[in-house]
Short mmCIF file of C-alpha atoms and ligand atoms in Angstrom, two decimals:
data_model
loop_
_atom_site.label_atom_id
_atom_site.label_comp_id
_atom_site.label_asym_id
_atom_site.label_seq_id
_atom_site.Cartn_x
_atom_site.Cartn_y
_atom_site.Cartn_z
CA UNK A 57 -56.97 70.21 95.63
CA UNK A 58 -55.22 68.05 93.20
CA UNK A 59 -54.93 64.55 94.60
CA UNK A 60 -53.68 61.18 93.34
CA UNK A 61 -54.28 57.74 94.75
CA UNK A 62 -52.00 55.08 93.78
CA UNK A 63 -53.45 51.53 94.14
CA UNK A 64 -57.16 51.36 93.29
CA UNK A 65 -58.34 48.44 95.44
CA UNK A 66 -60.71 48.17 98.32
CA UNK A 67 -59.10 51.13 100.09
CA UNK A 68 -57.74 53.22 97.37
CA UNK A 69 -60.99 53.36 95.31
CA UNK A 70 -62.96 54.23 98.29
CA UNK A 71 -60.53 57.02 99.32
CA UNK A 72 -60.25 58.38 95.76
CA UNK A 73 -64.03 58.41 95.13
CA UNK A 74 -64.95 60.00 98.39
CA UNK A 75 -62.16 62.61 98.02
CA UNK A 76 -63.59 63.51 94.60
CA UNK A 77 -67.01 63.63 96.17
CA UNK A 78 -65.91 66.59 98.38
CA UNK A 79 -64.79 68.56 95.31
CA UNK A 80 -61.17 67.54 94.85
CA UNK A 81 -59.75 66.69 91.60
CA UNK A 82 -58.65 63.04 92.00
CA UNK A 83 -56.78 60.51 89.75
CA UNK A 84 -56.77 56.96 90.78
CA UNK A 85 -53.82 54.90 89.31
CA UNK A 86 -53.26 51.22 89.31
CA UNK A 87 -51.05 48.83 87.43
CA UNK A 88 -54.08 46.49 86.86
CA UNK A 89 -55.26 47.39 83.23
CA UNK A 90 -58.52 45.40 83.45
CA UNK A 91 -59.50 47.02 86.64
CA UNK A 92 -58.84 50.58 85.21
CA UNK A 93 -60.74 49.80 82.07
CA UNK A 94 -63.81 48.58 84.07
CA UNK A 95 -63.72 51.70 86.27
CA UNK A 96 -63.57 54.06 83.28
CA UNK A 97 -66.86 52.43 82.21
CA UNK A 98 -68.23 52.95 85.84
CA UNK A 99 -68.03 49.16 86.31
CA UNK A 100 -66.87 48.96 89.84
CA UNK A 101 -64.86 45.81 90.24
CA UNK A 102 -65.52 45.35 93.99
CA UNK A 103 -68.87 44.84 95.80
CA UNK A 104 -69.01 47.89 98.19
CA UNK A 105 -72.62 49.37 99.03
CA UNK A 106 -72.98 53.00 97.74
CA UNK A 107 -69.66 53.17 95.91
CA UNK A 108 -70.88 52.84 92.30
CA UNK A 109 -73.06 55.98 92.21
CA UNK A 110 -70.14 58.11 93.72
CA UNK A 111 -67.68 56.70 91.15
CA UNK A 112 -70.11 57.49 88.31
CA UNK A 113 -71.24 60.80 89.40
CA UNK A 114 -67.70 62.22 90.01
CA UNK A 115 -66.33 60.65 86.82
CA UNK A 116 -69.18 62.18 84.85
CA UNK A 117 -68.44 65.55 86.38
CA UNK A 118 -64.69 65.30 85.63
CA UNK A 119 -63.45 65.25 89.18
CA UNK A 120 -62.42 61.61 89.17
CA UNK A 121 -60.20 59.86 86.61
CA UNK A 122 -58.55 56.52 86.24
CA UNK A 123 -55.32 55.68 84.77
CA UNK A 124 -52.54 53.00 84.54
CA UNK A 125 -50.08 55.77 83.62
CA UNK A 126 -48.50 56.30 87.12
CA UNK A 127 -46.16 59.07 86.06
CA UNK A 128 -49.08 60.95 84.63
CA UNK A 129 -51.04 60.57 87.87
CA UNK A 130 -48.13 61.63 90.03
CA UNK A 131 -46.80 64.73 88.25
CA UNK A 132 -49.58 67.38 89.05
CA UNK A 133 -50.51 66.08 92.57
CA UNK A 134 -50.30 68.16 95.72
CA UNK A 135 -51.12 65.14 97.74
CA UNK A 136 -50.35 61.42 96.73
CA UNK A 137 -51.95 58.59 98.64
CA UNK A 138 -50.16 55.29 98.49
CA UNK A 139 -52.78 52.57 98.84
CA UNK A 140 -51.28 49.44 97.37
CA UNK A 141 -51.38 46.11 99.12
CA UNK A 142 -48.88 45.07 101.92
CA UNK A 143 -49.38 41.30 101.97
CA UNK A 144 -47.58 39.13 104.62
CA UNK A 145 -44.05 38.13 103.82
CA UNK A 146 -43.00 34.47 104.64
CA UNK A 147 -41.97 35.49 108.23
CA UNK A 148 -45.41 37.25 108.79
CA UNK A 149 -43.88 40.69 108.37
CA UNK A 150 -45.69 43.15 106.04
CA UNK A 151 -44.17 43.17 102.64
CA UNK A 152 -43.32 46.76 101.64
CA UNK A 153 -42.20 45.93 98.06
CA UNK A 154 -45.20 47.56 96.39
CA UNK A 155 -45.20 50.48 98.68
CA UNK A 156 -41.52 51.21 98.03
CA UNK A 157 -41.79 50.73 94.33
CA UNK A 158 -44.59 53.33 94.24
CA UNK A 159 -42.59 55.72 96.56
CA UNK A 160 -39.66 55.65 94.17
CA UNK A 161 -41.91 56.39 91.28
CA UNK A 162 -43.35 59.26 93.21
CA UNK A 163 -39.83 60.78 93.80
CA UNK A 164 -38.99 60.30 90.00
CA UNK A 165 -42.12 61.87 88.70
CA UNK A 166 -43.40 64.46 91.24
CA UNK A 167 -43.83 67.83 89.59
CA UNK A 168 -44.33 70.14 92.69
CA UNK A 169 -43.97 70.03 96.47
CA UNK A 170 -45.97 67.12 97.51
CA UNK A 171 -47.43 65.41 100.52
CA UNK A 172 -46.69 61.72 100.29
CA UNK A 173 -49.33 59.86 102.30
CA UNK A 174 -49.18 56.20 103.40
CA UNK A 175 -52.68 54.86 103.45
CA UNK A 176 -51.52 51.27 103.18
CA UNK A 177 -50.91 49.51 106.51
CA UNK A 178 -47.24 49.53 107.15
CA UNK A 179 -45.00 48.47 110.08
CA UNK A 180 -43.79 51.09 112.52
CA UNK A 181 -40.75 52.62 111.02
CA UNK A 182 -41.69 52.25 107.45
CA UNK A 183 -42.02 56.02 106.93
CA UNK A 184 -38.31 56.39 107.08
CA UNK A 185 -37.88 53.78 104.26
CA UNK A 186 -40.74 55.33 102.16
CA UNK A 187 -39.00 58.76 102.55
CA UNK A 188 -35.66 57.33 101.45
CA UNK A 189 -37.30 55.83 98.45
CA UNK A 190 -38.95 59.15 97.42
CA UNK A 191 -35.73 61.05 98.07
CA UNK A 192 -33.64 59.00 95.71
CA UNK A 193 -34.70 61.08 92.75
CA UNK A 194 -37.01 63.84 94.21
CA UNK A 195 -36.53 67.17 92.62
CA UNK A 196 -39.09 69.01 94.82
CA UNK A 197 -39.64 69.15 98.51
CA UNK A 198 -41.81 66.43 99.89
CA UNK A 199 -43.53 65.61 103.13
CA UNK A 200 -44.24 62.18 104.51
CA UNK A 201 -47.55 61.56 106.24
CA UNK A 202 -48.95 58.37 107.73
CA UNK A 203 -52.65 58.27 107.54
CA UNK A 204 -53.86 54.76 108.44
CA UNK A 205 -57.23 53.78 107.15
CA UNK A 206 -59.94 52.35 109.56
CA UNK A 207 -62.77 51.83 107.07
CA UNK A 208 -64.73 48.45 107.29
CA UNK A 209 -65.42 46.61 103.97
CA UNK A 210 -69.19 46.60 103.57
CA UNK A 211 -69.48 50.00 105.23
CA UNK A 212 -66.43 51.68 103.66
CA UNK A 213 -68.10 54.73 102.05
CA UNK A 214 -69.96 55.55 105.25
CA UNK A 215 -66.90 54.95 107.40
CA UNK A 216 -64.72 57.17 105.06
CA UNK A 217 -67.26 59.94 104.79
CA UNK A 218 -68.11 59.93 108.43
CA UNK A 219 -65.08 58.53 110.31
CA UNK A 220 -64.88 58.22 114.10
CA UNK A 221 -61.54 59.89 113.93
CA UNK A 222 -58.70 60.72 111.43
CA UNK A 223 -55.27 59.81 112.42
CA UNK A 224 -52.47 61.87 110.83
CA UNK A 225 -48.75 61.07 111.58
CA UNK A 226 -46.76 63.99 110.28
CA UNK A 227 -43.42 65.80 110.80
CA UNK A 228 -43.91 69.06 109.15
CA UNK A 229 -46.38 71.96 109.49
CA UNK A 230 -46.93 71.79 105.83
CA UNK A 231 -48.15 68.22 105.90
CA UNK A 232 -50.32 68.96 109.05
CA UNK A 233 -52.07 71.99 107.29
CA UNK A 234 -52.65 70.23 103.87
CA UNK A 235 -53.89 66.98 105.39
CA UNK A 236 -56.20 68.87 107.91
CA UNK A 237 -57.72 70.68 104.91
CA UNK A 238 -58.13 67.39 102.91
CA UNK A 239 -60.00 65.89 105.89
CA UNK A 240 -62.01 68.97 107.10
CA UNK A 241 -65.18 68.12 105.14
CA UNK A 242 -65.31 64.75 106.78
CA UNK A 243 -65.11 65.81 110.44
CA UNK A 244 -67.79 68.65 110.36
CA UNK A 245 -69.69 66.87 113.08
CA UNK A 246 -66.91 67.37 115.61
CA UNK A 247 -65.05 64.00 115.16
CA UNK A 248 -61.42 64.47 115.93
CA UNK A 249 -58.38 64.71 113.69
CA UNK A 250 -55.66 63.36 115.76
CA UNK A 251 -52.26 64.67 114.82
CA UNK A 252 -49.28 62.73 116.08
CA UNK A 253 -45.84 61.58 115.26
CA UNK A 254 -45.58 59.00 112.32
CA UNK A 255 -44.53 56.16 114.47
CA UNK A 256 -47.47 56.49 116.65
CA UNK A 257 -49.77 56.80 113.62
CA UNK A 258 -48.31 53.57 112.15
CA UNK A 259 -48.69 51.85 115.54
CA UNK A 260 -52.28 53.09 116.03
CA UNK A 261 -53.51 51.12 113.01
CA UNK A 262 -51.95 47.82 114.23
CA UNK A 263 -53.11 48.40 117.76
CA UNK A 264 -56.66 49.00 116.54
CA UNK A 265 -56.80 45.81 114.54
CA UNK A 266 -54.91 43.89 117.25
CA UNK A 267 -57.65 44.88 119.76
CA UNK A 268 -60.51 44.03 117.42
CA UNK A 269 -59.08 40.71 116.61
CA UNK A 270 -58.45 40.01 120.29
CA UNK A 271 -62.18 40.79 121.07
CA UNK A 272 -63.22 38.39 118.44
CA UNK A 273 -60.97 35.54 119.60
CA UNK A 274 -61.90 36.17 123.21
CA UNK A 275 -65.45 35.97 122.48
CA UNK A 276 -65.10 32.90 120.33
CA UNK A 277 -63.31 31.07 123.23
CA UNK A 278 -65.87 32.23 125.71
CA UNK A 279 -68.63 30.85 123.32
CA UNK A 280 -66.82 27.53 123.01
CA UNK A 281 -66.71 27.31 126.71
CA UNK A 282 -70.38 28.26 127.03
CA UNK A 283 -71.07 25.22 124.74
CA UNK A 284 -69.43 22.85 127.13
CA UNK A 285 -70.89 24.39 130.29
CA UNK A 286 -74.41 24.93 129.05
CA UNK A 287 -74.37 28.73 129.25
CA UNK A 288 -75.90 30.74 126.46
CA UNK A 289 -73.40 33.27 124.96
CA UNK A 290 -76.21 35.58 123.86
CA UNK A 291 -76.83 36.31 127.43
CA UNK A 292 -73.31 36.44 128.29
CA UNK A 293 -72.68 38.83 125.43
CA UNK A 294 -75.41 41.27 126.39
CA UNK A 295 -74.38 40.88 130.00
CA UNK A 296 -70.84 42.09 129.46
CA UNK A 297 -71.57 44.38 126.62
CA UNK A 298 -73.76 46.62 128.66
CA UNK A 299 -70.74 47.43 130.77
CA UNK A 300 -69.63 50.88 129.48
CA UNK A 301 -65.94 49.76 129.95
CA UNK A 302 -66.60 46.98 127.53
CA UNK A 303 -69.25 48.05 124.91
CA UNK A 304 -71.51 45.99 122.66
CA UNK A 305 -69.64 45.85 119.35
CA UNK A 306 -67.39 43.10 118.18
CA UNK A 307 -68.66 40.62 120.74
CA UNK A 308 -70.36 38.21 118.38
CA UNK A 309 -68.82 34.79 118.21
CA UNK A 310 -68.46 33.20 114.73
CA UNK A 311 -66.29 30.95 112.55
CA UNK A 312 -63.07 32.93 113.04
CA UNK A 313 -61.96 36.19 111.60
CA UNK A 314 -60.78 36.54 108.06
CA UNK A 315 -60.41 39.34 105.44
CA UNK A 316 -57.34 41.04 104.12
CA UNK A 317 -56.55 42.96 107.40
CA UNK A 318 -56.93 41.15 110.73
CA UNK A 319 -55.00 37.93 109.74
CA UNK A 320 -52.09 39.76 108.24
CA UNK A 321 -51.98 42.66 110.64
CA UNK A 322 -51.97 40.46 113.74
CA UNK A 323 -49.12 38.44 112.16
CA UNK A 324 -47.19 41.61 111.35
CA UNK A 325 -47.70 43.01 114.93
CA UNK A 326 -46.46 39.68 116.46
CA UNK A 327 -43.48 39.84 114.19
CA UNK A 328 -42.63 43.52 115.05
CA UNK A 329 -42.65 42.42 118.63
CA UNK A 330 -40.33 39.41 117.99
CA UNK A 331 -37.85 41.65 116.13
CA UNK A 332 -37.60 43.94 119.10
CA UNK A 333 -37.63 41.30 121.72
CA UNK A 334 -40.95 42.38 123.06
CA UNK A 335 -43.40 39.52 123.85
CA UNK A 336 -46.91 39.98 122.48
CA UNK A 337 -48.25 36.72 123.96
CA UNK A 338 -51.91 37.84 123.85
CA UNK A 339 -51.76 38.44 120.16
CA UNK A 340 -49.97 35.28 119.40
CA UNK A 341 -52.81 33.51 121.26
CA UNK A 342 -55.36 35.44 119.34
CA UNK A 343 -54.01 34.14 116.13
CA UNK A 344 -53.86 30.42 117.20
CA UNK A 345 -57.36 30.75 118.76
CA UNK A 346 -58.70 32.01 115.25
CA UNK A 347 -56.86 29.21 113.38
CA UNK A 348 -58.76 26.78 115.82
CA UNK A 349 -62.00 28.59 115.58
CA UNK A 350 -61.99 28.26 111.67
CA UNK A 351 -62.13 24.45 112.07
CA UNK A 352 -65.02 24.68 114.58
CA UNK A 353 -67.83 24.28 112.12
CA UNK A 354 -66.55 21.01 110.87
CA UNK A 355 -66.70 19.67 114.51
CA UNK A 356 -70.25 21.09 114.67
CA UNK A 357 -71.27 19.46 111.46
CA UNK A 358 -69.89 16.18 112.77
CA UNK A 359 -71.92 16.68 116.08
CA UNK A 360 -74.98 16.94 113.82
CA UNK A 361 -74.40 14.40 111.20
CA UNK A 362 -72.03 11.90 112.80
CA UNK A 363 -68.24 11.44 112.39
CA UNK A 364 -68.19 9.95 108.93
CA UNK A 365 -69.23 12.62 106.51
CA UNK A 366 -68.17 10.71 103.25
CA UNK A 367 -70.82 10.93 100.64
CA UNK A 368 -72.82 13.56 102.39
CA UNK A 369 -73.96 16.77 100.58
CA UNK A 370 -73.76 20.25 102.37
CA UNK A 371 -75.46 23.57 101.45
CA UNK A 372 -73.28 26.41 102.36
CA UNK A 373 -74.77 29.99 102.74
CA UNK A 374 -71.99 32.63 102.58
CA UNK A 375 -68.53 32.56 101.12
CA UNK A 376 -67.28 36.08 101.74
CA UNK A 377 -65.31 36.60 105.00
CA UNK A 378 -68.17 38.79 106.26
CA UNK A 379 -71.41 40.35 105.08
CA UNK A 380 -71.36 43.34 102.87
CA UNK A 381 -68.38 42.43 100.75
CA UNK A 382 -67.23 40.09 98.04
CA UNK A 383 -63.81 39.78 99.56
CA UNK A 384 -62.75 36.17 100.22
CA UNK A 385 -59.15 36.70 101.36
CA UNK A 386 -58.60 34.46 104.29
CA UNK A 387 -62.39 33.73 104.50
CA UNK A 388 -63.24 31.02 107.12
CA UNK A 389 -65.40 29.50 104.45
CA UNK A 390 -62.20 28.43 102.50
CA UNK A 391 -60.89 26.47 105.52
CA UNK A 392 -64.20 24.92 105.95
CA UNK A 393 -64.64 23.97 102.31
CA UNK A 394 -61.10 22.45 102.20
CA UNK A 395 -61.82 20.25 105.33
CA UNK A 396 -65.17 19.25 104.11
CA UNK A 397 -63.87 18.15 100.64
CA UNK A 398 -61.13 16.18 102.46
CA UNK A 399 -63.86 14.35 104.27
CA UNK A 400 -65.54 13.36 100.98
CA UNK A 401 -68.33 15.85 101.21
CA UNK A 402 -69.94 17.55 98.13
CA UNK A 403 -70.83 21.17 98.52
CA UNK A 404 -73.18 23.66 96.92
CA UNK A 405 -72.61 27.25 97.93
CA UNK A 406 -74.47 30.58 97.69
CA UNK A 407 -73.18 34.09 98.34
CA UNK A 408 -74.88 37.26 97.25
CA UNK A 409 -71.67 38.92 96.11
CA UNK A 410 -68.74 36.57 96.15
CA UNK A 411 -69.63 33.86 93.70
CA UNK A 412 -67.43 35.39 91.01
CA UNK A 413 -64.38 35.38 93.34
CA UNK A 414 -65.34 31.88 94.55
CA UNK A 415 -65.36 30.56 91.06
CA UNK A 416 -61.76 31.86 90.51
CA UNK A 417 -60.59 30.53 93.83
CA UNK A 418 -62.27 27.14 93.83
CA UNK A 419 -63.25 26.37 90.30
CA UNK A 420 -65.27 23.23 90.04
CA UNK A 421 -64.37 21.82 93.50
CA UNK A 422 -67.81 22.94 94.77
CA UNK A 423 -71.06 23.75 92.94
CA UNK A 424 -72.54 27.36 92.95
CA UNK A 425 -76.13 28.40 93.48
CA UNK A 426 -77.65 31.45 92.12
CA UNK A 427 -80.20 31.78 95.06
CA UNK A 428 -79.83 30.65 98.63
CA UNK A 429 -82.74 28.32 98.30
CA UNK A 430 -81.34 26.70 95.25
CA UNK A 431 -78.38 25.52 97.30
CA UNK A 432 -80.49 23.52 99.48
CA UNK A 433 -81.73 20.96 97.22
CA UNK A 434 -80.69 17.37 98.33
CA UNK A 435 -78.46 18.64 101.03
CA UNK A 436 -77.95 16.74 104.37
CA UNK A 437 -77.42 20.11 106.20
CA UNK A 438 -77.42 23.90 105.66
CA UNK A 439 -74.37 25.50 107.15
CA UNK A 440 -74.41 29.26 107.51
CA UNK A 441 -70.93 30.93 107.35
CA UNK A 442 -71.52 34.55 106.45
CA UNK A 443 -73.96 36.77 108.20
CA UNK A 444 -75.57 38.36 105.08
CA UNK A 445 -78.94 40.15 105.96
CA UNK A 446 -80.93 38.00 103.40
CA UNK A 447 -80.05 34.87 105.42
CA UNK A 448 -81.56 36.26 108.65
CA UNK A 449 -85.20 35.61 107.98
CA UNK A 450 -85.61 32.88 105.39
CA UNK A 451 -88.72 30.94 104.70
CA UNK A 452 -87.81 28.26 107.28
CA UNK A 453 -90.57 25.86 106.12
CA UNK A 454 -89.08 25.99 102.54
CA UNK A 455 -85.62 25.39 103.89
CA UNK A 456 -86.75 22.42 105.96
CA UNK A 457 -88.67 20.86 103.07
CA UNK A 458 -85.89 21.32 100.55
CA UNK A 459 -83.22 19.84 102.80
CA UNK A 460 -82.81 16.02 102.74
CA UNK A 461 -82.26 16.24 106.45
CA UNK A 462 -83.68 19.06 108.73
CA UNK A 463 -80.21 20.13 110.04
CA UNK A 464 -78.77 23.62 110.26
CA UNK A 465 -75.33 24.47 111.52
CA UNK A 466 -75.29 28.26 112.10
CA UNK A 467 -71.92 29.75 112.27
CA UNK A 468 -73.21 33.17 112.99
CA UNK A 469 -75.98 32.59 115.49
CA UNK A 470 -78.61 34.10 113.28
CA UNK A 471 -81.68 32.03 114.24
CA UNK A 472 -83.65 31.58 117.36
CA UNK A 473 -83.07 28.40 119.17
CA UNK A 474 -86.69 28.04 120.45
CA UNK A 475 -88.05 28.71 116.86
CA UNK A 476 -85.84 26.13 115.26
CA UNK A 477 -86.96 23.59 118.02
CA UNK A 478 -90.71 24.44 117.24
CA UNK A 479 -90.00 23.91 113.57
CA UNK A 480 -88.37 20.55 114.10
CA UNK A 481 -85.01 21.60 112.83
CA UNK A 482 -81.99 20.00 114.36
CA UNK A 483 -80.01 23.23 114.88
CA UNK A 484 -76.46 23.81 116.17
CA UNK A 485 -74.99 27.19 116.67
CA UNK A 486 -72.11 28.62 118.61
CA UNK A 487 -72.09 28.94 122.27
CA UNK A 488 -75.94 28.42 122.59
CA UNK A 489 -78.08 25.35 123.43
CA UNK A 490 -78.76 23.09 120.37
CA UNK A 491 -82.29 22.28 119.27
N1 NAD B 151 -59.31 46.34 102.78
C1 NAD B 151 -59.44 46.81 103.92
O1 NAD B 151 -60.50 46.85 104.51
C2 NAD B 151 -58.39 47.73 104.49
C3 NAD B 151 -58.76 48.66 105.58
C4 NAD B 151 -57.68 49.52 106.06
C5 NAD B 151 -56.44 49.47 105.50
N2 NAD B 151 -56.03 48.52 104.55
C6 NAD B 151 -54.69 48.53 103.95
O2 NAD B 151 -54.68 49.19 102.69
C7 NAD B 151 -53.91 48.64 101.85
C8 NAD B 151 -54.50 48.08 100.53
O3 NAD B 151 -55.42 47.21 100.95
P1 NAD B 151 -56.69 46.73 99.86
O4 NAD B 151 -57.65 45.93 100.58
O5 NAD B 151 -57.27 47.98 99.18
O6 NAD B 151 -55.78 46.04 98.75
P2 NAD B 151 -56.18 45.58 97.30
O7 NAD B 151 -55.41 44.30 96.95
O8 NAD B 151 -57.67 45.50 97.18
O9 NAD B 151 -55.62 46.82 96.40
C9 NAD B 151 -54.29 46.98 96.13
C10 NAD B 151 -54.23 47.65 94.82
O10 NAD B 151 -52.95 48.08 94.58
C11 NAD B 151 -52.56 47.81 93.17
N3 NAD B 151 -51.11 47.83 93.01
C12 NAD B 151 -50.27 46.86 93.42
N4 NAD B 151 -48.99 47.29 93.22
C13 NAD B 151 -49.04 48.43 92.54
C14 NAD B 151 -48.10 49.33 91.99
N5 NAD B 151 -46.85 49.11 92.03
N6 NAD B 151 -48.58 50.46 91.49
C15 NAD B 151 -49.88 50.73 91.38
N7 NAD B 151 -50.81 49.97 91.88
C16 NAD B 151 -50.49 48.74 92.36
C17 NAD B 151 -53.27 46.37 92.94
O11 NAD B 151 -53.32 46.17 91.53
C18 NAD B 151 -54.56 46.60 93.66
O12 NAD B 151 -55.54 47.09 92.72
C19 NAD B 151 -53.25 47.41 102.62
O13 NAD B 151 -52.12 47.73 103.07
C20 NAD B 151 -54.27 47.04 103.69
O14 NAD B 151 -53.68 46.53 104.82
C21 NAD B 151 -57.13 47.71 104.07
#
């Protein structure tokens, strides 16, 4: 099938590369010239495990191309995925300007009957606006489809190749048939393609992210209460997670959720409710609990080092909003860094993937270390912010001897409290006893 993907970011690039991998002819288009130039040289501009070889192989075999010429990408396509960003507007609603701009271009340049697929996360009711934008100049029949994406950064290739489910919001038999064909290779193990109306598909994406964000904020608050009451959230997590109605995933407390999706999608959902006079009190609380949680590590650091942090030096492990990605959008590390700098602290940070982004975002406000051990020299505490695998089993004796004070504040509960006690480390984590 001849497919185009407009918007070659974290989502569009994975979608395009994986669709080429199953034999389709795919053109990925973007207005970012630098990004496209790099991709043409198989230089993948994002950190996403497993993606590089797929891009390289499919480009080499001629199934995957990259362009900044959007009309040229649009003209031959039977299916066009719109995967541009939908950042929050000032009132929290998702800003559709990029999506609608692309939809107009699609209408103007389509060269055949086309299925126009919204991959970007858009508010319920957007399909009608997208349809109107395409219709302005369309000379061929077209079919709107809402196909929300559920991939996780860091596992994106695996998630796309082996999805738990595919959601298709369609209103024509043609769109249903074409899109079911596109996804058939990805659901051979029997995972469902759920076909529904467009509004329900659009809503499904927000409801999924709202639910996941709710679990995170809920567990963060339970962990904070464990801290006060002397309970251990590790036991509580296992105790509730083994209930099949609850399940184990997304129950780990931490320094708050970040990334390009949860913060903006929760905001957009609350906004959708407000516009329709429907109270979404739970989600409003999820958001405020998360904002509070992002400041928790500062309090933990003060518990460990005293209220006056001025002149202290902190080693920070992890800048990305979660492990497996270089994405720093809305990362809790940014809130923490701002707060620590305000307190007069100096910071040296390490991250296995996000240092380039960090340098752009933070410049010389902090120092950067090429290895995690290098970050520790002369630091009064190590603060773990992102749960990268390589931070899970460090050489603790080396950590302790390199730090100026043997203090670890662990925002991801990576280490064993008893082991820290034995090592003589002053250890503070979330919802567990301190050592
Ligand atoms: N990142 C995720 O994990 C994830 C998961 C599911 C859904 N989503 C949704 O997918 C959408 C894209 O997210 P992302 O993280 O890939 O964003 P991104 O910022 O990484 O990528 C968006 C790309 O679109 C390009 N673009 C912007 N305007 C354009 C235009 N007019 N024409 C062509 N290209 C244009 C940008 O240059 C950029 O490369 C968002 O709506 C997001 O909510 C993201």
